Short mmCIF file of C-alpha atoms in Angstrom, two decimals:
data_model
loop_
_atom_site.label_atom_id
_atom_site.label_comp_id
_atom_site.label_asym_id
_atom_site.label_seq_id
_atom_site.Cartn_x
_atom_site.Cartn_y
_atom_site.Cartn_z
CA VAL A 1 13.84 -9.42 62.66
CA GLU A 2 10.18 -8.85 63.36
CA LEU A 3 8.77 -5.41 64.02
CA GLN A 4 5.05 -4.90 64.57
CA ALA A 5 3.80 -1.39 64.04
CA SER A 6 0.40 0.03 64.85
CA GLY A 7 -1.41 3.31 65.21
CA GLY A 8 -1.95 5.99 62.64
CA GLY A 9 -5.19 7.12 61.15
CA LEU A 10 -6.99 10.28 60.15
CA VAL A 11 -6.78 13.39 62.30
CA GLN A 12 -7.46 17.08 61.86
CA ALA A 13 -4.64 19.58 61.82
CA GLY A 14 -3.57 20.38 65.35
CA GLY A 15 -4.54 16.95 66.60
CA SER A 16 -2.48 14.11 68.01
CA LEU A 17 -1.75 10.49 67.22
CA ARG A 18 0.48 7.83 68.69
CA LEU A 19 2.34 5.17 66.78
CA SER A 20 3.66 2.00 68.41
CA CYS A 21 6.29 -0.48 67.35
CA THR A 22 6.99 -3.73 69.19
CA THR A 23 9.81 -6.16 68.68
CA SER A 24 11.69 -8.90 70.48
CA SER A 25 13.54 -8.22 73.67
CA SER A 26 16.96 -8.80 72.16
CA VAL A 27 16.35 -6.43 69.27
CA PHE A 28 14.77 -3.82 71.49
CA THR A 29 17.47 -3.69 74.13
CA GLU A 30 20.47 -3.74 71.83
CA ASN A 31 19.59 -1.54 68.87
CA THR A 32 18.46 1.88 67.85
CA MET A 33 14.83 2.05 66.78
CA GLY A 34 12.93 4.79 65.08
CA TRP A 35 10.48 6.00 62.51
CA ARG A 36 10.86 7.19 58.97
CA ARG A 37 8.14 8.46 56.69
CA GLN A 38 7.40 8.84 53.02
CA SER A 39 4.95 11.13 51.31
CA PRO A 40 3.81 10.69 47.71
CA GLY A 41 6.49 11.85 45.33
CA LYS A 42 9.07 12.29 48.06
CA GLN A 43 11.95 10.26 49.36
CA ARG A 44 11.69 8.42 52.63
CA GLU A 45 12.98 10.63 55.43
CA MET A 46 13.98 10.23 59.03
CA VAL A 47 11.45 11.34 61.62
CA ALA A 48 12.86 10.25 64.95
CA SER A 49 15.11 7.64 66.50
CA ILE A 50 16.01 6.46 69.96
CA ALA A 51 19.09 4.57 71.03
CA PRO A 52 19.13 1.80 73.64
CA GLY A 53 20.52 4.25 76.17
CA GLY A 54 17.75 6.72 75.45
CA ASP A 55 19.50 9.24 73.21
CA ARG A 56 16.96 10.72 70.84
CA ASP A 57 17.24 12.31 67.45
CA TYR A 58 14.56 14.21 65.58
CA ALA A 59 14.10 15.70 62.17
CA ASP A 60 14.01 19.48 62.36
CA SER A 61 10.50 19.45 60.93
CA VAL A 62 9.09 17.57 63.93
CA LYS A 63 11.16 18.92 66.82
CA GLY A 64 8.95 20.20 69.58
CA ARG A 65 5.92 18.39 68.22
CA PHE A 66 6.87 14.71 68.17
CA THR A 67 8.26 12.66 71.03
CA ILE A 68 9.83 9.23 70.70
CA SER A 69 10.03 7.02 73.76
CA ARG A 70 10.80 3.47 74.83
CA ASP A 71 8.84 1.17 77.15
CA ASN A 72 11.38 -1.37 78.27
CA ALA A 73 8.77 -3.59 79.92
CA LYS A 74 6.84 -3.93 76.66
CA ASN A 75 9.74 -3.88 74.17
CA THR A 76 7.87 -1.08 72.47
CA VAL A 77 8.82 2.24 70.97
CA TYR A 78 6.24 4.98 70.75
CA LEU A 79 6.03 8.04 68.56
CA GLN A 80 3.72 10.60 70.08
CA MET A 81 2.77 13.12 67.44
CA SER A 82 1.15 16.38 68.47
CA SER A 83 0.26 19.61 66.72
CA LEU A 84 0.00 17.63 63.53
CA LYS A 85 0.14 19.47 60.23
CA PRO A 86 -1.10 18.45 56.79
CA GLU A 87 2.52 18.13 55.72
CA ASP A 88 2.94 15.32 58.27
CA THR A 89 0.68 13.21 56.08
CA ALA A 90 2.71 10.18 55.05
CA VAL A 91 3.25 6.50 55.43
CA TYR A 92 5.28 5.99 58.58
CA TYR A 93 7.70 3.11 58.87
CA CYS A 94 9.07 1.68 62.08
CA TYR A 95 12.63 0.48 61.75
CA THR A 96 15.62 -0.79 63.65
CA ASP A 97 19.30 -0.59 62.80
CA ILE A 98 21.30 -3.73 63.53
CA GLY A 99 24.89 -3.14 62.65
CA SER A 100 24.93 -1.74 59.14
CA ALA A 101 21.56 -3.23 58.24
CA ARG A 102 18.16 -1.56 58.57
CA PHE A 103 15.00 -3.56 59.08
CA TYR A 104 11.49 -2.22 58.62
CA ALA A 105 8.19 -3.33 60.04
CA GLY A 106 6.05 -5.22 57.60
CA GLN A 107 3.07 -2.97 58.26
CA GLU A 108 2.73 0.44 56.71
CA THR A 109 1.27 2.97 59.09
CA LEU A 110 -0.68 5.66 57.30
CA VAL A 111 -1.07 9.03 58.94
CA THR A 112 -3.41 11.48 57.27
CA VAL A 113 -3.75 15.02 58.59
CA SER A 114 -6.63 17.03 57.20
CA SER A 115 -6.59 20.81 57.06
#
């Protein structure tokens, strides 16, 4: 399973960034995809996910600020992050759940939010 993630970078608090994650058509259309993140010294945590039918789930900490979406024509999932806070600083990981297995993108996407 190949997932290609991109985006991230350095932004000031209150700013916005968009992450992208592209995969094959079969993976994209049949499985939930999402983003998790990990900050230094913390466990990896769920950020947002989106099911093939469009159902979305968000961590409480990002509700109202982050939006996950799917572009069916591009087999791509986006995470639009707005009103970023320093506590959003983390490595973000794109993933997909296929059955009981979870697959992560090979790229780590670093998001740094300065205060």
